[in-house]
């Protein structure tokens, strides 16, 4: 009896949030970017980049940056969140930081 031929198609395994962010998040369009400068001599700042998924959800990354010495000191992300979760997250940052101003992606990236 002959062996069955395997189909040439492979089913795609769903990516974990971490793998998706590492491999595909940069392909999502940038929705908005924000910057917050701490009052400590403008040494530290927080940059938030929000990207929008085709289905209308958002993925965002927040980066604490030391401009004088260390570069990126800390980061966090939220994956595939709805608009209300995104607004809650941004509100939390606005409450804890001195300011949260919208900037363009070029400034955020630099």
mmCIF file of N, CA and C in Angstrom, residues 5 8 14-15 30 33 51 53 63-64 74-75 78 89 98 102 109:
data_model
loop_
_atom_site.group_PDB
_atom_site.id
_atom_site.type_symbol
_atom_site.label_atom_id
_atom_site.label_comp_id
_atom_site.label_asym_id
_atom_site.label_seq_id
_atom_site.Cartn_x
_atom_site.Cartn_y
_atom_site.Cartn_z
ATOM 1 N N UNK A 5 0.223 11.166 0.271
ATOM 2 C CA UNK A 5 1.004 12.370 0.021
ATOM 3 C C UNK A 5 0.559 13.470 0.973
ATOM 4 N N UNK A 8 0.839 20.245 0.287
ATOM 5 C CA UNK A 8 1.865 21.275 0.271
ATOM 6 C C UNK A 8 1.519 22.453 1.166
ATOM 7 N N UNK A 14 -1.018 30.504 15.080
ATOM 8 C CA UNK A 14 -1.189 31.882 15.555
ATOM 9 C C UNK A 14 0.047 32.326 16.337
ATOM 10 N N UNK A 15 0.430 33.566 16.110
ATOM 11 C CA UNK A 15 1.598 34.103 16.808
ATOM 12 C C UNK A 15 1.221 34.566 18.207
ATOM 13 N N UNK A 30 0.934 53.590 11.621
ATOM 14 C CA UNK A 30 1.022 54.372 12.856
ATOM 15 C C UNK A 30 -0.262 55.172 12.997
ATOM 16 N N UNK A 33 1.353 59.232 17.901
ATOM 17 C CA UNK A 33 2.548 59.164 18.741
ATOM 18 C C UNK A 33 2.463 60.282 19.773
ATOM 19 N N UNK A 51 -0.175 51.924 17.111
ATOM 20 C CA UNK A 51 -0.412 51.408 15.755
ATOM 21 C C UNK A 51 -1.792 50.767 15.696
ATOM 22 N N UNK A 53 -4.556 48.146 14.052
ATOM 23 C CA UNK A 53 -4.770 46.895 13.327
ATOM 24 C C UNK A 53 -5.890 47.086 12.307
ATOM 25 N N UNK A 63 7.993 53.838 25.798
ATOM 26 C CA UNK A 63 9.433 53.753 26.030
ATOM 27 C C UNK A 63 9.871 54.894 26.931
ATOM 28 N N UNK A 64 10.539 54.587 28.035
ATOM 29 C CA UNK A 64 11.129 55.593 28.913
ATOM 30 C C UNK A 64 12.570 55.780 28.457
ATOM 31 N N UNK A 74 13.403 51.697 29.933
ATOM 32 C CA UNK A 74 12.320 50.762 30.216
ATOM 33 C C UNK A 74 11.323 50.838 29.069
ATOM 34 N N UNK A 75 10.552 49.786 28.899
ATOM 35 C CA UNK A 75 9.514 49.784 27.869
ATOM 36 C C UNK A 75 8.386 48.859 28.303
ATOM 37 N N UNK A 78 1.128 47.133 24.981
ATOM 38 C CA UNK A 78 -0.236 46.600 25.074
ATOM 39 C C UNK A 78 -0.593 46.134 23.681
ATOM 40 N N UNK A 89 -5.349 53.854 29.032
ATOM 41 C CA UNK A 89 -3.896 53.779 29.163
ATOM 42 C C UNK A 89 -3.278 55.166 29.010
ATOM 43 N N UNK A 98 4.008 64.944 33.574
ATOM 44 C CA UNK A 98 3.732 66.376 33.488
ATOM 45 C C UNK A 98 2.890 66.729 32.264
ATOM 46 N N UNK A 102 0.961 65.211 21.525
ATOM 47 C CA UNK A 102 0.988 64.429 20.295
ATOM 48 C C UNK A 102 2.109 64.945 19.413
ATOM 49 N N UNK A 109 10.433 58.500 16.452
ATOM 50 C CA UNK A 109 11.454 57.540 16.048
ATOM 51 C C UNK A 109 12.849 58.057 16.351
#
